[in-house]
PDB file of C-alpha atoms in Angstrom:
ATOM      1  CA  MET C1154      -9.963  -4.480 -49.872  1.00  0.00           C
ATOM      2  CA  THR C1155      -6.165  -4.686 -51.324  1.00  0.00           C
ATOM      3  CA  GLY C1156      -5.081  -2.989 -54.305  1.00  0.00           C
ATOM      4  CA  SER C1157      -5.619  -6.261 -56.482  1.00  0.00           C
ATOM      5  CA  ALA C1158      -8.958  -8.422 -55.747  1.00  0.00           C
ATOM      6  CA  THR C1159      -7.161 -10.459 -52.929  1.00  0.00           C
ATOM      7  CA  PRO C1160      -9.312 -10.773 -49.404  1.00  0.00           C
ATOM      8  CA  VAL C1161      -8.762  -8.092 -46.605  1.00  0.00           C
ATOM      9  CA  ARG C1162      -6.398  -9.824 -44.779  1.00  0.00           C
ATOM     10  CA  THR C1163      -7.026  -9.125 -40.863  1.00  0.00           C
ATOM     11  CA  GLY C1164      -4.968  -7.135 -38.723  1.00  0.00           C
ATOM     12  CA  VAL C1165      -4.889  -3.054 -37.379  1.00  0.00           C
ATOM     13  CA  ALA C1166      -1.816  -0.937 -36.423  1.00  0.00           C
ATOM     14  CA  ALA C1167      -2.196   2.717 -35.270  1.00  0.00           C
ATOM     15  CA  VAL C1168       0.655   4.854 -34.079  1.00  0.00           C
ATOM     16  CA  LEU C1169       0.711   8.184 -31.873  1.00  0.00           C
ATOM     17  CA  LEU C1170       4.015  10.315 -32.180  1.00  0.00           C
ATOM     18  CA  CYS C1171       5.579  12.498 -29.222  1.00  0.00           C
ATOM     19  CA  CYS C1172       5.093  16.415 -28.910  1.00  0.00           C
ATOM     20  CA  THR C1173       6.901  18.424 -31.574  1.00  0.00           C
ATOM     21  CA  SER C1174       7.016  22.703 -32.928  1.00  0.00           C
ATOM     22  CA  ALA C1175       6.282  23.674 -36.357  1.00  0.00           C
ATOM     23  CA  GLY C1176      10.055  23.153 -36.763  1.00  0.00           C
ATOM     24  CA  ALA C1177      10.908  19.986 -35.099  1.00  0.00           C
ATOM     25  CA  ALA C1178      10.923  16.579 -37.615  1.00  0.00           C
ATOM     26  CA  PRO C1179       7.944  15.447 -38.209  1.00  0.00           C
ATOM     27  CA  PHE C1180       6.452  11.797 -37.780  1.00  0.00           C
ATOM     28  CA  ALA C1181       5.325   9.117 -39.500  1.00  0.00           C
ATOM     29  CA  TYR C1182       2.270   6.971 -38.721  1.00  0.00           C
ATOM     30  CA  ILE C1183       2.130   3.603 -40.294  1.00  0.00           C
ATOM     31  CA  THR C1184      -1.024   1.388 -40.249  1.00  0.00           C
ATOM     32  CA  ASN C1185      -0.250  -2.209 -39.102  1.00  0.00           C
ATOM     33  CA  GLN C1186      -3.371  -4.154 -40.196  1.00  0.00           C
ATOM     34  CA  GLY C1187      -2.333  -7.263 -38.654  1.00  0.00           C
ATOM     35  CA  SER C1188      -1.818  -5.610 -35.066  1.00  0.00           C
ATOM     36  CA  HIS C1189      -4.673  -3.002 -35.046  1.00  0.00           C
ATOM     37  CA  ASP C1190      -2.437  -0.553 -34.165  1.00  0.00           C
ATOM     38  CA  VAL C1191      -0.253   2.636 -35.654  1.00  0.00           C
ATOM     39  CA  SER C1192       3.636   2.549 -35.248  1.00  0.00           C
ATOM     40  CA  VAL C1193       4.895   6.239 -34.742  1.00  0.00           C
ATOM     41  CA  ILE C1194       8.378   6.667 -36.255  1.00  0.00           C
ATOM     42  CA  ASP C1195      10.733  10.168 -35.044  1.00  0.00           C
ATOM     43  CA  LEU C1196      11.932  10.996 -38.282  1.00  0.00           C
ATOM     44  CA  ALA C1197      14.797  12.852 -36.418  1.00  0.00           C
ATOM     45  CA  THR C1198      15.776   9.753 -34.580  1.00  0.00           C
ATOM     46  CA  GLN C1199      14.619   7.081 -37.438  1.00  0.00           C
ATOM     47  CA  HIS C1200      12.998   5.100 -34.458  1.00  0.00           C
ATOM     48  CA  VAL C1201       9.399   4.118 -33.273  1.00  0.00           C
ATOM     49  CA  VAL C1202       8.160   5.794 -30.206  1.00  0.00           C
ATOM     50  CA  ALA C1203       4.853   4.904 -29.846  1.00  0.00           C
ATOM     51  CA  THR C1204       2.221   2.349 -30.929  1.00  0.00           C
ATOM     52  CA  VAL C1205      -1.226   3.539 -30.853  1.00  0.00           C
ATOM     53  CA  PRO C1206      -4.269   0.944 -30.887  1.00  0.00           C
ATOM     54  CA  VAL C1207      -6.864   1.847 -33.429  1.00  0.00           C
ATOM     55  CA  GLY C1208      -9.728   0.368 -34.789  1.00  0.00           C
ATOM     56  CA  ARG C1209      -9.597  -3.421 -36.761  1.00  0.00           C
ATOM     57  CA  SER C1210      -7.151  -3.522 -39.956  1.00  0.00           C
ATOM     58  CA  PRO C1211      -6.159  -0.268 -40.328  1.00  0.00           C
ATOM     59  CA  ALA C1212      -5.276   0.778 -43.762  1.00  0.00           C
ATOM     60  CA  GLY C1213      -5.716   4.304 -44.871  1.00  0.00           C
ATOM     61  CA  VAL C1214      -4.197   7.472 -42.987  1.00  0.00           C
ATOM     62  CA  VAL C1215      -3.934  11.006 -43.238  1.00  0.00           C
ATOM     63  CA  ALA C1216      -1.321  12.948 -41.102  1.00  0.00           C
ATOM     64  CA  SER C1217      -2.800  16.512 -41.290  1.00  0.00           C
ATOM     65  CA  SER C1218      -0.140  19.185 -39.801  1.00  0.00           C
ATOM     66  CA  ARG C1219      -2.663  21.979 -39.583  1.00  0.00           C
ATOM     67  CA  ALA C1220      -5.059  19.956 -38.461  1.00  0.00           C
ATOM     68  CA  GLY C1221      -2.562  18.653 -35.712  1.00  0.00           C
ATOM     69  CA  ARG C1222      -4.212  15.163 -36.277  1.00  0.00           C
ATOM     70  CA  VAL C1223      -4.189  11.662 -37.761  1.00  0.00           C
ATOM     71  CA  PHE C1224      -6.986  10.120 -39.418  1.00  0.00           C
ATOM     72  CA  VAL C1225      -6.868   6.373 -39.751  1.00  0.00           C
ATOM     73  CA  SER C1226      -9.656   4.401 -41.662  1.00  0.00           C
ATOM     74  CA  ASN C1227     -10.358   0.849 -40.132  1.00  0.00           C
ATOM     75  CA  PRO C1228     -12.408  -1.277 -43.075  1.00  0.00           C
ATOM     76  CA  ASP C1229     -12.680  -4.214 -40.664  1.00  0.00           C
ATOM     77  CA  SER C1230     -14.754  -1.762 -37.765  1.00  0.00           C
ATOM     78  CA  LYS C1231     -16.283   0.532 -40.142  1.00  0.00           C
ATOM     79  CA  THR C1232     -14.943   3.624 -38.519  1.00  0.00           C
ATOM     80  CA  ILE C1233     -12.016   6.124 -38.843  1.00  0.00           C
ATOM     81  CA  SER C1234      -9.744   6.771 -35.668  1.00  0.00           C
ATOM     82  CA  VAL C1235      -8.391  10.324 -35.263  1.00  0.00           C
ATOM     83  CA  ILE C1236      -5.234  10.531 -33.244  1.00  0.00           C
ATOM     84  CA  ASP C1237      -4.185  13.877 -31.497  1.00  0.00           C
ATOM     85  CA  MET C1238      -0.661  14.539 -32.671  1.00  0.00           C
ATOM     86  CA  ARG C1239       0.304  16.421 -28.869  1.00  0.00           C
ATOM     87  CA  ARG C1240      -2.056  14.278 -26.852  1.00  0.00           C
ATOM     88  CA  GLN C1241      -0.597  10.855 -28.543  1.00  0.00           C
ATOM     89  CA  GLU C1242      -4.119   9.336 -28.430  1.00  0.00           C
ATOM     90  CA  VAL C1243      -7.204   8.680 -30.144  1.00  0.00           C
ATOM     91  CA  VAL C1244      -9.849  11.336 -28.970  1.00  0.00           C
ATOM     92  CA  ASN C1245     -12.665  10.471 -31.551  1.00  0.00           C
ATOM     93  CA  THR C1246     -14.094   7.861 -33.376  1.00  0.00           C
ATOM     94  CA  LEU C1247     -16.210   8.459 -36.300  1.00  0.00           C
ATOM     95  CA  PRO C1248     -18.856   6.162 -38.043  1.00  0.00           C
ATOM     96  CA  ALA C1249     -17.443   5.769 -41.578  1.00  0.00           C
ATOM     97  CA  GLY C1250     -19.944   3.548 -43.511  1.00  0.00           C
ATOM     98  CA  ASP C1251     -19.654  -0.221 -44.543  1.00  0.00           C
ATOM     99  CA  GLY C1252     -15.678   0.219 -45.503  1.00  0.00           C
ATOM    100  CA  PRO C1253     -13.436   3.156 -45.509  1.00  0.00           C
ATOM    101  CA  VAL C1254     -10.468   3.068 -47.249  1.00  0.00           C
ATOM    102  CA  GLY C1255      -9.050   5.716 -49.036  1.00  0.00           C
ATOM    103  CA  ILE C1256      -8.402   9.319 -46.854  1.00  0.00           C
ATOM    104  CA  ASP C1257      -7.359  12.337 -47.604  1.00  0.00           C
ATOM    105  CA  ILE C1258      -8.276  15.959 -45.968  1.00  0.00           C
ATOM    106  CA  SER C1259      -7.985  19.329 -47.634  1.00  0.00           C
ATOM    107  CA  GLY C1260      -5.094  21.533 -47.143  1.00  0.00           C
ATOM    108  CA  ASP C1261      -6.841  24.038 -44.599  1.00  0.00           C
ATOM    109  CA  GLY C1262      -7.378  20.517 -42.287  1.00  0.00           C
ATOM    110  CA  LYS C1263     -10.935  21.358 -42.194  1.00  0.00           C
ATOM    111  CA  ARG C1264     -12.268  18.780 -44.150  1.00  0.00           C
ATOM    112  CA  LEU C1265     -11.817  14.808 -44.255  1.00  0.00           C
ATOM    113  CA  TYR C1266     -12.708  12.495 -47.606  1.00  0.00           C
ATOM    114  CA  VAL C1267     -13.350   9.092 -47.268  1.00  0.00           C
ATOM    115  CA  ALA C1268     -13.921   6.377 -49.584  1.00  0.00           C
ATOM    116  CA  ASP C1269     -16.626   3.879 -48.639  1.00  0.00           C
ATOM    117  CA  TRP C1270     -15.539   0.672 -50.912  1.00  0.00           C
ATOM    118  CA  TYR C1271     -18.739  -1.285 -50.337  1.00  0.00           C
ATOM    119  CA  ARG C1272     -21.665   1.421 -50.620  1.00  0.00           C
ATOM    120  CA  ASN C1273     -19.748   3.374 -53.602  1.00  0.00           C
ATOM    121  CA  ARG C1274     -19.845   6.871 -52.380  1.00  0.00           C
ATOM    122  CA  LEU C1275     -17.201   9.511 -50.661  1.00  0.00           C
ATOM    123  CA  LEU C1276     -17.970  10.659 -47.097  1.00  0.00           C
ATOM    124  CA  ALA C1277     -16.856  13.969 -46.128  1.00  0.00           C
ATOM    125  CA  PHE C1278     -16.388  15.060 -42.744  1.00  0.00           C
ATOM    126  CA  ASP C1279     -15.936  17.854 -40.331  1.00  0.00           C
ATOM    127  CA  ALA C1280     -11.997  17.317 -39.087  1.00  0.00           C
ATOM    128  CA  GLN C1281     -12.023  19.817 -36.540  1.00  0.00           C
ATOM    129  CA  ALA C1282     -15.375  19.173 -34.779  1.00  0.00           C
ATOM    130  CA  ALA C1283     -14.934  17.734 -31.284  1.00  0.00           C
ATOM    131  CA  ASN C1284     -17.653  15.046 -31.586  1.00  0.00           C
ATOM    132  CA  ALA C1285     -18.425  14.323 -35.308  1.00  0.00           C
ATOM    133  CA  ALA C1286     -20.872  11.951 -34.787  1.00  0.00           C
ATOM    134  CA  LYS C1287     -21.898  11.852 -38.660  1.00  0.00           C
ATOM    135  CA  PRO C1288     -20.860  12.767 -41.868  1.00  0.00           C
ATOM    136  CA  LEU C1289     -21.518  16.066 -43.589  1.00  0.00           C
ATOM    137  CA  ALA C1290     -22.098  14.816 -46.719  1.00  0.00           C
ATOM    138  CA  SER C1291     -22.811  11.311 -48.735  1.00  0.00           C
ATOM    139  CA  ILE C1292     -21.673  11.707 -52.599  1.00  0.00           C
ATOM    140  CA  ALA C1293     -22.503   8.864 -55.068  1.00  0.00           C
ATOM    141  CA  VAL C1294     -19.511   7.787 -56.784  1.00  0.00           C
ATOM    142  CA  GLY C1295     -18.672   4.810 -59.039  1.00  0.00           C
ATOM    143  CA  ARG C1296     -17.801   1.111 -57.951  1.00  0.00           C
ATOM    144  CA  ALA C1297     -15.548   0.000 -55.498  1.00  0.00           C
ATOM    145  CA  PRO C1298     -14.221   3.602 -54.734  1.00  0.00           C
ATOM    146  CA  ALA C1299     -10.168   3.177 -52.836  1.00  0.00           C
ATOM    147  CA  GLY C1300      -7.987   5.653 -53.376  1.00  0.00           C
ATOM    148  CA  VAL C1301      -8.786   9.461 -52.567  1.00  0.00           C
ATOM    149  CA  ALA C1302      -6.957  12.745 -53.393  1.00  0.00           C
ATOM    150  CA  ALA C1303      -7.743  16.234 -52.537  1.00  0.00           C
ATOM    151  CA  HIS C1304      -7.239  19.135 -54.411  1.00  0.00           C
ATOM    152  CA  PRO C1305      -5.205  22.052 -52.991  1.00  0.00           C
ATOM    153  CA  ASP C1306      -8.825  24.397 -53.918  1.00  0.00           C
ATOM    154  CA  GLY C1307     -10.881  22.680 -50.883  1.00  0.00           C
ATOM    155  CA  THR C1308     -13.591  21.524 -52.800  1.00  0.00           C
ATOM    156  CA  THR C1309     -12.560  19.160 -55.753  1.00  0.00           C
ATOM    157  CA  VAL C1310     -11.396  15.518 -54.754  1.00  0.00           C
ATOM    158  CA  PHE C1311     -10.489  12.903 -56.666  1.00  0.00           C
ATOM    159  CA  VAL C1312     -11.756   9.268 -56.237  1.00  0.00           C
ATOM    160  CA  ALA C1313     -10.636   5.995 -57.606  1.00  0.00           C
ATOM    161  CA  GLU C1314     -13.074   4.078 -59.132  1.00  0.00           C
ATOM    162  CA  ARG C1315     -11.510   0.778 -59.113  1.00  0.00           C
ATOM    163  CA  ASP C1316     -14.029  -1.194 -60.843  1.00  0.00           C
ATOM    164  CA  ASP C1317     -15.176   0.995 -63.447  1.00  0.00           C
ATOM    165  CA  ASP C1318     -11.466   1.673 -64.284  1.00  0.00           C
ATOM    166  CA  SER C1319     -11.994   5.487 -64.120  1.00  0.00           C
ATOM    167  CA  VAL C1320     -11.499   8.377 -61.611  1.00  0.00           C
ATOM    168  CA  ALA C1321     -14.499  10.740 -60.516  1.00  0.00           C
ATOM    169  CA  VAL C1322     -13.514  14.508 -60.289  1.00  0.00           C
ATOM    170  CA  VAL C1323     -16.162  15.312 -57.115  1.00  0.00           C
ATOM    171  CA  ASP C1324     -17.186  18.615 -56.355  1.00  0.00           C
ATOM    172  CA  ALA C1325     -17.738  18.671 -52.527  1.00  0.00           C
ATOM    173  CA  ARG C1326     -19.539  21.725 -51.865  1.00  0.00           C
ATOM    174  CA  ALA C1327     -22.115  21.106 -54.513  1.00  0.00           C
ATOM    175  CA  ARG C1328     -21.888  17.178 -53.601  1.00  0.00           C
ATOM    176  CA  ARG C1329     -21.544  15.888 -57.209  1.00  0.00           C
ATOM    177  CA  VAL C1330     -19.387  14.085 -59.661  1.00  0.00           C
ATOM    178  CA  LEU C1331     -18.037  17.272 -61.981  1.00  0.00           C
ATOM    179  CA  ALA C1332     -16.178  14.583 -64.345  1.00  0.00           C
ATOM    180  CA  ARG C1333     -14.727  11.306 -65.021  1.00  0.00           C
ATOM    181  CA  VAL C1334     -12.162  10.247 -66.935  1.00  0.00           C
ATOM    182  CA  ARG C1335     -11.202   6.372 -68.206  1.00  0.00           C
ATOM    183  CA  VAL C1336      -7.704   5.207 -66.623  1.00  0.00           C
ATOM    184  CA  GLY C1337      -5.983   2.009 -66.648  1.00  0.00           C
ATOM    185  CA  SER C1338      -7.475  -1.180 -65.323  1.00  0.00           C
ATOM    186  CA  HIS C1339      -8.613  -1.302 -61.571  1.00  0.00           C
ATOM    187  CA  PRO C1340      -6.848   1.938 -60.477  1.00  0.00           C
ATOM    188  CA  PHE C1341      -6.425   1.824 -56.569  1.00  0.00           C
ATOM    189  CA  ALA C1342      -4.262   4.588 -55.435  1.00  0.00           C
ATOM    190  CA  LEU C1343      -4.162   8.227 -56.480  1.00  0.00           C
ATOM    191  CA  PHE C1344      -1.658  10.756 -56.011  1.00  0.00           C
ATOM    192  CA  TYR C1345      -1.762  14.467 -56.684  1.00  0.00           C
ATOM    193  CA  ASP C1346       1.286  16.694 -58.192  1.00  0.00           C
ATOM    194  CA  ALA C1347      -0.290  19.940 -57.204  1.00  0.00           C
ATOM    195  CA  PRO C1348       2.770  22.040 -59.112  1.00  0.00           C
ATOM    196  CA  ARG C1349       2.144  20.127 -61.835  1.00  0.00           C
ATOM    197  CA  SER C1350      -1.453  20.221 -61.862  1.00  0.00           C
ATOM    198  CA  ARG C1351      -1.113  15.846 -62.506  1.00  0.00           C
ATOM    199  CA  LEU C1352      -2.889  13.190 -60.575  1.00  0.00           C
ATOM    200  CA  TYR C1353      -1.507  10.084 -60.722  1.00  0.00           C
ATOM    201  CA  ALA C1354      -3.653   6.882 -61.117  1.00  0.00           C
ATOM    202  CA  LEU C1355      -1.715   3.965 -59.715  1.00  0.00           C
ATOM    203  CA  ASN C1356      -3.923   0.845 -61.876  1.00  0.00           C
ATOM    204  CA  VAL C1357      -2.944  -2.202 -59.954  1.00  0.00           C
ATOM    205  CA  GLN C1358      -4.479  -4.729 -62.853  1.00  0.00           C
ATOM    206  CA  SER C1359      -2.548  -3.529 -65.710  1.00  0.00           C
ATOM    207  CA  ASN C1360       0.536  -2.584 -64.016  1.00  0.00           C
ATOM    208  CA  ASP C1361       0.723   1.368 -65.061  1.00  0.00           C
ATOM    209  CA  VAL C1362       0.004   4.596 -63.697  1.00  0.00           C
ATOM    210  CA  SER C1363      -1.953   7.033 -65.595  1.00  0.00           C
ATOM    211  CA  VAL C1364      -0.755  10.367 -65.793  1.00  0.00           C
ATOM    212  CA  VAL C1365      -4.162  12.651 -65.857  1.00  0.00           C
ATOM    213  CA  ASP C1366      -3.952  16.332 -66.660  1.00  0.00           C
ATOM    214  CA  MET C1367      -6.089  18.169 -64.176  1.00  0.00           C
ATOM    215  CA  ARG C1368      -5.362  21.929 -65.333  1.00  0.00           C
ATOM    216  CA  GLU C1369      -9.296  21.796 -66.668  1.00  0.00           C
ATOM    217  CA  ILE C1370     -10.911  20.161 -63.629  1.00  0.00           C
ATOM    218  CA  ARG C1371     -13.904  19.581 -65.764  1.00  0.00           C
ATOM    219  CA  ARG C1372     -11.822  18.256 -68.795  1.00  0.00           C
ATOM    220  CA  PRO C1373      -9.741  15.578 -67.180  1.00  0.00           C
ATOM    221  CA  ALA C1374      -7.523  13.875 -69.859  1.00  0.00           C
ATOM    222  CA  VAL C1375      -4.681  11.484 -69.540  1.00  0.00           C
ATOM    223  CA  ILE C1376      -1.780  12.455 -70.826  1.00  0.00           C
ATOM    224  CA  ALA C1377       0.589   9.649 -70.809  1.00  0.00           C
ATOM    225  CA  THR C1378       0.871   5.935 -69.419  1.00  0.00           C
ATOM    226  CA  VAL C1379       3.908   4.590 -67.452  1.00  0.00           C
ATOM    227  CA  LYS C1380       4.280   1.038 -67.183  1.00  0.00           C
ATOM    228  CA  VAL C1381       5.846  -0.028 -63.825  1.00  0.00           C
ATOM    229  CA  GLY C1382       6.347  -3.453 -61.838  1.00  0.00           C
ATOM    230  CA  LYS C1383       3.199  -5.525 -60.656  1.00  0.00           C
ATOM    231  CA  ALA C1384       0.519  -4.034 -58.894  1.00  0.00           C
ATOM    232  CA  PRO C1385       1.222  -0.547 -58.063  1.00  0.00           C
ATOM    233  CA  TYR C1386       0.035   0.196 -54.823  1.00  0.00           C
ATOM    234  CA  GLY C1387       1.415   3.778 -53.381  1.00  0.00           C
ATOM    235  CA  ALA C1388       3.557   6.729 -54.685  1.00  0.00           C
ATOM    236  CA  ALA C1389       5.401   9.890 -53.838  1.00  0.00           C
ATOM    237  CA  LEU C1390       7.164  12.552 -54.922  1.00  0.00           C
ATOM    238  CA  ALA C1391      10.980  13.011 -54.013  1.00  0.00           C
ATOM    239  CA  GLN C1392      14.003  15.320 -54.621  1.00  0.00           C
ATOM    240  CA  GLY C1393      11.763  18.696 -54.650  1.00  0.00           C
ATOM    241  CA  GLY C1394       9.257  17.231 -57.091  1.00  0.00           C
ATOM    242  CA  ALA C1395      11.841  15.868 -59.578  1.00  0.00           C
ATOM    243  CA  LEU C1396      11.413  12.120 -59.065  1.00  0.00           C
ATOM    244  CA  LEU C1397       8.104   9.645 -58.819  1.00  0.00           C
ATOM    245  CA  TYR C1398       8.640   7.032 -56.420  1.00  0.00           C
ATOM    246  CA  VAL C1399       5.886   4.015 -56.826  1.00  0.00           C
ATOM    247  CA  THR C1400       5.773   0.907 -55.089  1.00  0.00           C
ATOM    248  CA  ASN C1401       5.037  -2.330 -57.115  1.00  0.00           C
ATOM    249  CA  GLN C1402       3.111  -4.943 -54.350  1.00  0.00           C
ATOM    250  CA  HIS C1403       3.458  -8.039 -56.446  1.00  0.00           C
ATOM    251  CA  GLU C1404       7.005  -7.843 -57.802  1.00  0.00           C
ATOM    252  CA  ASP C1405       8.743  -6.284 -54.584  1.00  0.00           C
ATOM    253  CA  THR C1406       9.882  -3.688 -56.206  1.00  0.00           C
ATOM    254  CA  VAL C1407      10.165   0.020 -56.245  1.00  0.00           C
ATOM    255  CA  SER C1408      10.016   1.918 -59.617  1.00  0.00           C
ATOM    256  CA  VAL C1409      11.771   5.572 -59.739  1.00  0.00           C
ATOM    257  CA  ILE C1410      10.383   7.558 -62.541  1.00  0.00           C
ATOM    258  CA  ASP C1411      11.642  11.121 -63.541  1.00  0.00           C
ATOM    259  CA  ALA C1412       8.920  13.234 -63.449  1.00  0.00           C
ATOM    260  CA  ALA C1413       9.741  15.343 -66.058  1.00  0.00           C
ATOM    261  CA  SER C1414       9.718  13.243 -68.847  1.00  0.00           C
ATOM    262  CA  LEU C1415       7.665  10.723 -67.243  1.00  0.00           C
ATOM    263  CA  LYS C1416      10.629   7.753 -68.118  1.00  0.00           C
ATOM    264  CA  VAL C1417      11.230   5.158 -65.696  1.00  0.00           C
ATOM    265  CA  LEU C1418      14.911   5.742 -64.737  1.00  0.00           C
ATOM    266  CA  ARG C1419      15.527   2.429 -62.495  1.00  0.00           C
ATOM    267  CA  THR C1420      13.787  -0.173 -60.651  1.00  0.00           C
ATOM    268  CA  LEU C1421      14.719  -1.152 -56.814  1.00  0.00           C
ATOM    269  CA  PRO C1422      14.492  -4.730 -56.135  1.00  0.00           C
ATOM    270  CA  GLY C1423      14.645  -6.134 -52.336  1.00  0.00           C
ATOM    271  CA  PHE C1424      11.176  -4.859 -50.887  1.00  0.00           C
ATOM    272  CA  ALA C1425       8.397  -7.620 -49.296  1.00  0.00           C
ATOM    273  CA  TYR C1426       4.721  -6.621 -51.066  1.00  0.00           C
ATOM    274  CA  PRO C1427       5.556  -2.894 -50.630  1.00  0.00           C
ATOM    275  CA  GLU C1428       2.589  -0.654 -49.943  1.00  0.00           C
ATOM    276  CA  GLY C1429       2.437   2.827 -48.406  1.00  0.00           C
ATOM    277  CA  ILE C1430       5.220   5.143 -49.816  1.00  0.00           C
ATOM    278  CA  ALA C1431       6.153   9.006 -48.757  1.00  0.00           C
ATOM    279  CA  ALA C1432       8.805  11.147 -48.683  1.00  0.00           C
ATOM    280  CA  HIS C1433      10.637  13.462 -46.458  1.00  0.00           C
ATOM    281  CA  ALA C1434      13.775  15.848 -46.870  1.00  0.00           C
ATOM    282  CA  ASP C1435      16.338  13.921 -48.616  1.00  0.00           C
ATOM    283  CA  ARG C1436      14.418  10.447 -47.519  1.00  0.00           C
ATOM    284  CA  VAL C1437      11.699   7.987 -48.870  1.00  0.00           C
ATOM    285  CA  TYR C1438       9.909   5.992 -46.546  1.00  0.00           C
ATOM    286  CA  VAL C1439       8.864   2.246 -47.968  1.00  0.00           C
ATOM    287  CA  VAL C1440       6.128  -0.329 -45.867  1.00  0.00           C
ATOM    288  CA  ASN C1441       6.546  -3.522 -46.174  1.00  0.00           C
ATOM    289  CA  TRP C1442       3.370  -5.660 -45.731  1.00  0.00           C
ATOM    290  CA  MET C1443       5.015  -8.813 -45.291  1.00  0.00           C
ATOM    291  CA  ASP C1444       8.050  -8.003 -43.447  1.00  0.00           C
ATOM    292  CA  ASP C1445       6.570  -5.604 -41.058  1.00  0.00           C
ATOM    293  CA  ASN C1446       9.094  -2.791 -41.476  1.00  0.00           C
ATOM    294  CA  VAL C1447       9.760   0.500 -42.994  1.00  0.00           C
ATOM    295  CA  GLN C1448      12.517   0.774 -45.452  1.00  0.00           C
ATOM    296  CA  VAL C1449      14.468   4.408 -45.267  1.00  0.00           C
ATOM    297  CA  LEU C1450      15.752   5.248 -48.868  1.00  0.00           C
ATOM    298  CA  ASP C1451      18.264   8.105 -49.869  1.00  0.00           C
ATOM    299  CA  ALA C1452      15.960   9.774 -52.283  1.00  0.00           C
ATOM    300  CA  ALA C1453      18.501  10.471 -54.761  1.00  0.00           C
ATOM    301  CA  SER C1454      20.180   7.072 -55.412  1.00  0.00           C
ATOM    302  CA  GLY C1455      17.598   4.898 -53.935  1.00  0.00           C
ATOM    303  CA  GLN C1456      19.795   3.133 -51.979  1.00  0.00           C
ATOM    304  CA  LYS C1457      18.774   1.754 -48.638  1.00  0.00           C
ATOM    305  CA  LEU C1458      19.929   3.100 -45.685  1.00  0.00           C
ATOM    306  CA  LYS C1459      17.711   1.694 -42.688  1.00  0.00           C
ATOM    307  CA  THR C1460      15.143  -0.634 -41.674  1.00  0.00           C
ATOM    308  CA  ILE C1461      12.394   0.370 -39.202  1.00  0.00           C
ATOM    309  CA  ALA C1462      10.801  -2.418 -37.425  1.00  0.00           C
ATOM    310  CA  THR C1463       7.103  -1.505 -37.088  1.00  0.00           C
ATOM    311  CA  GLY C1464       3.402  -3.366 -36.220  1.00  0.00           C
ATOM    312  CA  GLN C1465       2.297  -6.747 -38.061  1.00  0.00           C
ATOM    313  CA  ASN C1466       1.185  -6.247 -41.418  1.00  0.00           C
ATOM    314  CA  SER C1467       2.364  -2.354 -42.183  1.00  0.00           C
ATOM    315  CA  ARG C1468       0.285  -0.987 -44.822  1.00  0.00           C
ATOM    316  CA  GLY C1469       0.511   2.974 -44.684  1.00  0.00           C
ATOM    317  CA  PHE C1470      -2.489   3.653 -47.703  1.00  0.00           C
ATOM    318  CA  GLY C1471      -1.927   7.537 -48.003  1.00  0.00           C
ATOM    319  CA  ALA C1472       0.169  10.306 -46.706  1.00  0.00           C
ATOM    320  CA  PHE C1473       1.614   9.306 -43.300  1.00  0.00           C
ATOM    321  CA  ILE C1474       4.271  11.755 -42.652  1.00  0.00           C
ATOM    322  CA  GLY C1475       3.016  15.423 -40.669  1.00  0.00           C
ATOM    323  CA  ALA C1476       3.911  17.584 -37.416  1.00  0.00           C
ATOM    324  CA  PRO C1477       1.240  19.446 -35.303  1.00  0.00           C
ATOM    325  CA  MET C1478       1.341  23.373 -36.460  1.00  0.00           C
ATOM    326  CA  ASP C1479       2.062  25.974 -33.630  1.00  0.00           C
ATOM    327  CA  HIS C1480      -1.204  28.156 -33.909  1.00  0.00           C
TER     328      HIS C1480
END
């Protein structure tokens, strides 16, 4: 269930973090597909502070500060592991169809959305329920749904329909697809740029990023296609949204794009099957599947500052940085 058509490689990783307050530095939760756990990195110290066992072959992850929880998709276990950020332990396991992959959560931390790869559907869960035994909704989408991105409105969800070369716009409240837009070949990851009302679809087969104007939700339109490296997998905005970083799995590089002009500024070499990527403050964190580590970059220059060892076959597919909020 990788971005390309390669088979799933078994291995899982899930990590828990130390107690934090709203003003503290957050943590990065890195899913380790090979060791079936999650590595928790304290971004203040740049060290792994916990390792949390989860299900088999964890891949997708979303760290919700508002919910105070981290949700991890385990495709081989067909479950979602729920990690409490304060207790530093798995507090619930949700059954999630036949192959949960991409995962995201509404901005208010109330609804969790999961792509069920093999059954061509989007599952919605109550993210705050103490023991959510089953999904609130199951919404039919296209073939091999992979990446998921929740719109800030709380009810609209974008789903990458990999084998249909399209992105579905889903109304989670009405439980139906509102619109579709054709993108590049085999879109896998999605990243939503809220200030610009843009969706970035990373197309692993055509080696490019489709930029979709989402100002009119019912009429999404591709406004640009940006060529990047081979098999783009993850994306993150850095420098206050000025730079879009994209990992290129099969080229061992990271593309740095000017988010305003959509021009590639530079291509950074020296990674090892880079997959997940996220940004915080003036740093960018790149997850390397082959080298079992996270590389820390200076967001402005792309310079490598530090390498942090993680578990086996690290993926970090999703928004893996967060800290619990005080309520």
